[in-house]
Amino acid sequence: MEIVAAGPVAVPGAVGLDGPLAGRVGDYARASRSAATWRAYDADLRHFRSWCEGRPVPLVAVPASAVTVAGYITELADAGYAPSTIRRRLAAISVAHQLAHAENPTGSAEVSAVWNGIRRSRGVRPARKAALDTTLLSRVVSGLDDSQLADVRDRALLLVGFAGCLRRSELVGLDTADLVETDDGLVVTVRRSKTDQESAGAQVGLAYGSYRPTCPVRAWRGWVAAAAAAGTPLAGGAAFRGVNRHGQVGAGRLYPGSVARIVQRRVAAAGLDPADFAGHSLRSGFATAAARAGVTDRSIMRQGRWRSAASLESYVRAGRLFDADNPSGRVGL
């Protein structure tokens, strides 16, 4: 095996294979991680190489010594980089050494000791955006105007994203064929997600809402009808698309970042601070609201496709702070 260029970073190629076959080897190697991950590794490795080259005595980036990596993450910590960023940089350095068949310095005792010290001394609780729970979401969608095509789309996007407990990438990755209306509600097929890198897929059921303005099924039906009336039927394409200022529906799907912008624009119109919310607020809002309503962890995990209760805990804890078992309300104050 040798290392061959693969766009953002180098991935394994095959010595002695003909050109087309060697290219396919590289294709499958790249598919082992998402394009976004390769881009992140590329940026992190460029930073590490630049740091190595900028030393008074230039250092070798790959293969790097354990002392070099320990010094690098020490400077990152002293410069105020978040532990999560440093962890990602270490992952990029680790992958680069694995692909180069070089000894991996990130697992050395020196680097491990420095990294553990950084986490203990500089670890901070990650800042979470506010959860857009049922009450707040109802307030947001109540201000939407169903005579405006963008508003019709945003109602569907917000309610489907919330009820499906969808990640941003999952929401914008939906095709029209992935949403099938039945007598019970919408069956949403999530073909690929963050925790499903092998694309096994999952189905999520969205029940009819009790109130028409907040019903995800009716909201989706309304968006499909409105897009068709505007001359751009959604059949055979992306479920959620751009709408220009002339009220025309685009052909391409929205980007994950578009979800955050839509959420922030709509919460701002409802009188809330947009800086408190992001695209992930829909998913966290659903988990919080479900926990507050007494839904079991198992059911919430199934809807949100969490793999472990530990991953879910940070979401549902806020919804259960004041449940019936809260001891502060039972000590006679």
Coordinates of C-alpha atoms in Angstrom, one line a residue:
M1 CA 0.0 0.0 0.0
E2 CA 1.0 3.6 -0.6
I3 CA -0.5 6.9 0.1
V4 CA -2.3 8.5 -2.9
A5 CA -3.9 12.0 -3.0
A6 CA -7.7 11.9 -2.4
G7 CA -8.9 15.4 -2.4
P8 CA -8.8 16.8 1.1
V9 CA -6.3 14.4 2.6
A10 CA -4.3 11.4 1.6
V11 CA -5.9 7.9 1.7
P12 CA -4.5 4.5 1.0
G13 CA -4.0 3.5 -2.6
A14 CA -2.7 0.3 -4.1
V15 CA 0.7 -0.3 -5.6
G16 CA 0.8 -2.2 -8.8
L17 CA -2.9 -2.0 -9.7
D18 CA -4.1 -0.5 -13.0
G19 CA -5.2 3.1 -13.0
P20 CA -9.0 2.5 -12.9
L21 CA -8.8 -0.1 -10.1
A22 CA -6.4 2.0 -8.1
G23 CA -8.9 4.9 -8.4
R24 CA -11.7 2.7 -7.1
V25 CA -9.6 1.7 -4.2
G26 CA -9.2 5.4 -3.4
D27 CA -12.9 6.0 -3.9
Y28 CA -13.9 3.4 -1.3
A29 CA -11.2 4.6 1.1
R30 CA -12.6 8.1 0.9
A31 CA -16.1 6.7 1.5
S32 CA -14.9 5.4 4.9
R33 CA -15.5 8.9 6.3
S34 CA -17.8 11.8 5.2
A35 CA -16.6 14.5 2.9
A36 CA -17.0 17.0 5.8
T37 CA -14.7 14.9 8.0
W38 CA -12.0 14.8 5.3
R39 CA -12.3 18.6 4.9
A40 CA -11.9 19.0 8.7
Y41 CA -8.9 16.7 8.8
D42 CA -7.4 18.7 5.9
A43 CA -7.8 22.0 7.7
D44 CA -6.4 20.6 10.9
L45 CA -3.4 19.0 9.3
R46 CA -2.6 22.2 7.4
H47 CA -2.6 24.0 10.7
F48 CA -0.3 21.4 12.3
R49 CA 2.1 21.4 9.4
S50 CA 2.2 25.2 9.4
W51 CA 3.0 25.2 13.2
C52 CA 5.8 22.6 12.6
E53 CA 7.3 24.6 9.8
G54 CA 7.1 27.9 11.9
R55 CA 9.3 26.6 14.7
P56 CA 12.8 28.2 15.2
V57 CA 14.0 24.8 14.1
P58 CA 11.4 23.4 11.7
L59 CA 9.8 20.1 12.9
V60 CA 8.6 17.1 10.9
A61 CA 4.8 16.9 10.8
V62 CA 4.5 13.3 9.5
P63 CA 5.9 11.3 11.0
A64 CA 5.9 13.5 14.1
S65 CA 7.5 12.8 17.4
A66 CA 5.5 12.5 20.6
V67 CA 7.3 15.6 21.9
T68 CA 6.3 17.6 18.8
V69 CA 2.6 16.7 19.2
A70 CA 2.7 17.4 23.0
G71 CA 4.2 20.8 22.3
Y72 CA 1.6 21.5 19.6
I73 CA -1.4 20.8 21.8
T74 CA 0.2 22.7 24.7
E75 CA 0.4 25.8 22.6
L76 CA -3.2 25.3 21.4
A77 CA -4.4 25.1 25.0
D78 CA -2.4 28.2 26.0
A79 CA -3.8 30.1 23.0
G80 CA -7.3 29.4 24.3
Y81 CA -8.4 26.7 21.9
A82 CA -11.4 24.7 23.2
P83 CA -10.6 21.1 24.3
S84 CA -13.1 19.9 21.6
T85 CA -11.0 21.6 18.9
I86 CA -7.7 20.1 20.3
R87 CA -9.3 16.7 20.4
R88 CA -10.3 17.1 16.7
R89 CA -6.7 18.1 15.8
L90 CA -5.3 15.1 17.6
A91 CA -7.7 12.9 15.6
A92 CA -6.5 14.4 12.3
I93 CA -2.9 13.8 13.3
S94 CA -3.7 10.3 14.3
V95 CA -5.4 9.5 11.0
A96 CA -2.5 11.0 9.0
H97 CA 0.0 8.7 10.7
Q98 CA -2.2 5.7 10.4
L99 CA -2.5 6.2 6.6
A100 CA 1.2 6.8 6.3
H101 CA 1.9 3.6 8.2
A102 CA 3.9 5.6 10.7
E103 CA 4.1 5.2 14.4
N104 CA 1.2 7.1 15.9
P105 CA 2.4 9.8 18.4
T106 CA -1.0 10.7 19.6
G107 CA -1.3 7.5 21.7
S108 CA 2.1 8.0 23.4
A109 CA 2.4 8.5 27.2
E110 CA 3.7 12.0 26.7
V111 CA 0.8 13.2 24.5
S112 CA -1.8 11.3 26.7
A113 CA -0.5 13.0 29.8
V114 CA -0.6 16.5 28.3
W115 CA -4.0 15.9 26.9
N116 CA -5.4 14.7 30.2
G117 CA -3.9 17.7 31.9
I118 CA -5.6 20.0 29.4
R119 CA -8.9 18.4 29.9
R120 CA -8.6 18.7 33.7
S121 CA -7.4 22.2 33.8
R122 CA -9.2 23.8 30.8
G123 CA -12.2 21.6 30.2
V124 CA -15.4 23.5 30.1
R125 CA -19.0 22.5 29.7
P126 CA -20.0 22.9 26.1
A127 CA -22.3 25.8 25.5
R128 CA -25.7 24.4 24.3
K129 CA -28.2 26.3 22.3
A130 CA -31.7 26.6 23.8
A131 CA -34.2 23.9 23.1
L132 CA -37.1 24.9 20.9
D133 CA -39.7 22.9 22.8
T134 CA -43.4 22.6 22.0
T135 CA -44.5 25.8 23.6
L136 CA -41.8 27.9 21.9
L137 CA -42.3 26.1 18.5
S138 CA -46.0 26.8 18.6
R139 CA -45.3 30.4 19.2
V140 CA -42.9 30.5 16.3
V141 CA -45.2 28.8 13.7
S142 CA -48.2 30.9 14.8
G143 CA -46.6 33.9 13.1
L144 CA -46.2 32.2 9.8
D145 CA -48.3 33.4 6.9
D146 CA -49.7 30.5 4.8
S147 CA -50.1 32.9 1.8
Q148 CA -46.3 33.1 1.6
L149 CA -44.6 30.2 0.0
A150 CA -41.5 30.5 2.1
D151 CA -43.6 30.5 5.3
V152 CA -45.4 27.3 4.1
R153 CA -42.1 25.6 3.5
D154 CA -40.7 26.7 6.9
R155 CA -43.8 25.5 8.8
A156 CA -43.3 22.1 7.2
L157 CA -39.5 22.1 7.8
L158 CA -39.8 23.1 11.4
L159 CA -42.6 20.7 12.3
V160 CA -41.2 17.7 10.4
G161 CA -37.7 18.4 11.8
F162 CA -39.1 18.7 15.4
A163 CA -41.6 15.7 15.3
G164 CA -39.0 13.5 13.6
C165 CA -36.3 14.5 16.0
L166 CA -34.1 15.0 13.0
R167 CA -30.6 16.3 12.7
R168 CA -30.0 19.2 10.2
S169 CA -28.3 17.0 7.7
E170 CA -31.1 14.4 8.0
L171 CA -33.8 17.0 7.4
V172 CA -32.3 18.6 4.3
G173 CA -31.2 15.1 3.0
L174 CA -34.8 14.0 2.7
D175 CA -36.3 13.4 -0.7
T176 CA -40.0 13.7 -1.4
A177 CA -40.2 9.9 -1.8
D178 CA -38.9 9.6 1.8
L179 CA -42.1 11.0 3.3
V180 CA -45.1 8.8 2.8
E181 CA -48.5 9.7 4.2
T182 CA -50.5 6.9 5.7
D183 CA -53.8 6.8 7.8
D184 CA -51.7 7.0 10.9
G185 CA -49.4 9.9 9.8
L186 CA -46.2 10.4 8.0
V187 CA -43.6 7.6 7.6
V188 CA -40.2 9.3 7.2
T189 CA -37.3 7.3 5.9
V190 CA -33.9 8.6 7.1
R191 CA -31.5 7.0 4.6
R192 CA -28.3 8.1 6.2
S193 CA -27.4 9.8 9.5
K194 CA -24.5 10.7 11.7
T195 CA -24.8 7.4 13.6
D196 CA -25.6 5.3 10.5
Q197 CA -22.5 5.7 8.3
E198 CA -23.3 2.4 6.5
S199 CA -26.6 3.7 5.3
A200 CA -28.7 1.0 6.8
G201 CA -31.5 3.5 7.1
A202 CA -34.3 4.0 9.6
Q203 CA -38.0 4.8 9.5
V204 CA -39.6 7.4 11.8
G205 CA -43.3 7.8 12.4
L206 CA -44.8 11.3 12.6
A207 CA -48.3 11.2 14.1
Y208 CA -51.1 13.7 13.2
G209 CA -51.0 16.6 15.5
S210 CA -54.0 17.6 17.7
Y211 CA -53.9 21.2 16.4
R212 CA -53.9 22.0 12.7
P213 CA -51.3 24.8 12.8
T214 CA -48.8 22.5 14.5
C215 CA -49.5 19.3 12.8
P216 CA -46.4 18.0 10.9
V217 CA -48.5 15.9 8.5
R218 CA -50.8 18.7 7.4
A219 CA -47.8 21.1 7.2
W220 CA -46.0 18.7 4.9
R221 CA -49.1 18.2 2.8
G222 CA -49.5 22.0 2.6
W223 CA -45.9 22.5 1.4
V224 CA -46.3 19.8 -1.3
A225 CA -49.5 21.4 -2.6
A226 CA -48.1 25.0 -2.4
A227 CA -45.0 24.0 -4.4
A228 CA -47.1 22.3 -7.0
A229 CA -49.4 25.3 -7.3
A230 CA -46.3 27.5 -7.8
G231 CA -45.3 25.5 -10.8
T232 CA -42.5 23.3 -9.2
P233 CA -43.9 19.9 -8.1
L234 CA -41.6 18.3 -5.5
A235 CA -42.1 14.8 -6.8
G236 CA -38.8 13.1 -7.6
G237 CA -36.6 15.6 -5.9
A238 CA -35.5 17.1 -2.6
A239 CA -38.2 17.6 0.0
F240 CA -37.0 21.0 1.2
R241 CA -35.7 23.5 -1.3
G242 CA -34.9 27.2 -1.6
V243 CA -37.6 29.8 -2.2
N244 CA -36.5 33.0 -3.8
R245 CA -37.9 36.5 -3.2
H246 CA -40.2 36.1 -6.2
G247 CA -41.9 33.1 -4.6
Q248 CA -40.3 30.6 -6.9
V249 CA -39.2 27.1 -5.7
G250 CA -35.6 26.1 -6.6
A251 CA -34.5 22.7 -7.9
G252 CA -31.7 22.0 -5.4
R253 CA -32.0 21.0 -1.8
L254 CA -31.3 23.2 1.2
Y255 CA -27.9 23.0 3.0
P256 CA -27.7 21.9 6.6
G257 CA -26.6 25.5 7.5
S258 CA -29.9 26.7 6.0
V259 CA -31.8 25.0 8.8
A260 CA -30.0 27.1 11.5
R261 CA -30.7 30.3 9.5
I262 CA -34.4 29.5 9.1
V263 CA -34.7 28.7 12.8
Q264 CA -33.0 31.9 13.8
R265 CA -35.0 34.0 11.4
R266 CA -38.3 32.6 12.6
V267 CA -37.6 32.7 16.3
A268 CA -36.5 36.3 15.9
A269 CA -39.8 37.1 14.2
A270 CA -41.5 35.6 17.3
G271 CA -39.7 37.9 19.6
L272 CA -37.0 35.5 20.8
D273 CA -33.3 36.0 20.8
P274 CA -31.9 34.2 17.7
A275 CA -28.5 33.9 19.2
D276 CA -30.0 31.4 21.7
F277 CA -31.1 29.0 19.0
A278 CA -29.7 26.9 16.2
G279 CA -30.7 24.1 13.8
H280 CA -30.1 21.6 16.6
S281 CA -32.7 23.3 18.7
L282 CA -35.4 21.3 17.0
R283 CA -33.9 18.0 18.0
S284 CA -33.1 19.0 21.5
G285 CA -36.5 20.7 21.8
F286 CA -38.3 17.4 20.9
A287 CA -36.3 15.4 23.4
T288 CA -36.9 17.9 26.1
A289 CA -40.6 18.1 25.4
A290 CA -41.0 14.4 25.2
A291 CA -39.2 13.9 28.6
R292 CA -41.4 16.6 30.2
A293 CA -44.5 14.7 28.9
G294 CA -43.3 11.5 30.6
V295 CA -42.3 9.6 27.4
T296 CA -39.9 6.8 28.2
D297 CA -36.2 7.1 27.3
R298 CA -36.6 4.0 25.1
S299 CA -39.2 5.6 23.0
I300 CA -37.3 8.9 22.7
M301 CA -34.2 7.0 21.8
R302 CA -36.1 5.2 19.1
Q303 CA -37.5 8.4 17.6
G304 CA -34.2 10.2 17.7
R305 CA -32.1 7.2 16.8
W306 CA -29.8 7.6 19.8
R307 CA -27.7 4.5 20.4
S308 CA -27.2 4.9 24.1
A309 CA -29.1 6.3 27.1
A310 CA -25.9 8.2 28.0
S311 CA -26.1 10.1 24.7
L312 CA -29.7 11.0 25.4
E313 CA -29.2 12.0 29.1
S314 CA -28.1 15.6 28.4
Y315 CA -31.2 16.2 26.3
V316 CA -33.9 14.8 28.6
R317 CA -32.5 15.9 31.9
A318 CA -33.7 19.5 31.4
G319 CA -37.2 18.2 30.7
R320 CA -37.2 16.3 34.0
L321 CA -35.8 18.8 36.4
F322 CA -39.2 19.5 37.9
D323 CA -40.9 16.1 37.5
A324 CA -42.9 14.5 40.3
D325 CA -39.8 13.0 41.8
N326 CA -38.0 16.3 42.3
P327 CA -37.0 16.1 46.0
S328 CA -36.9 19.9 46.5
G329 CA -40.7 20.0 46.2
R330 CA -41.2 17.2 48.7
V331 CA -39.2 18.4 51.8
G332 CA -41.9 20.7 53.2
L333 CA -40.6 24.1 52.1

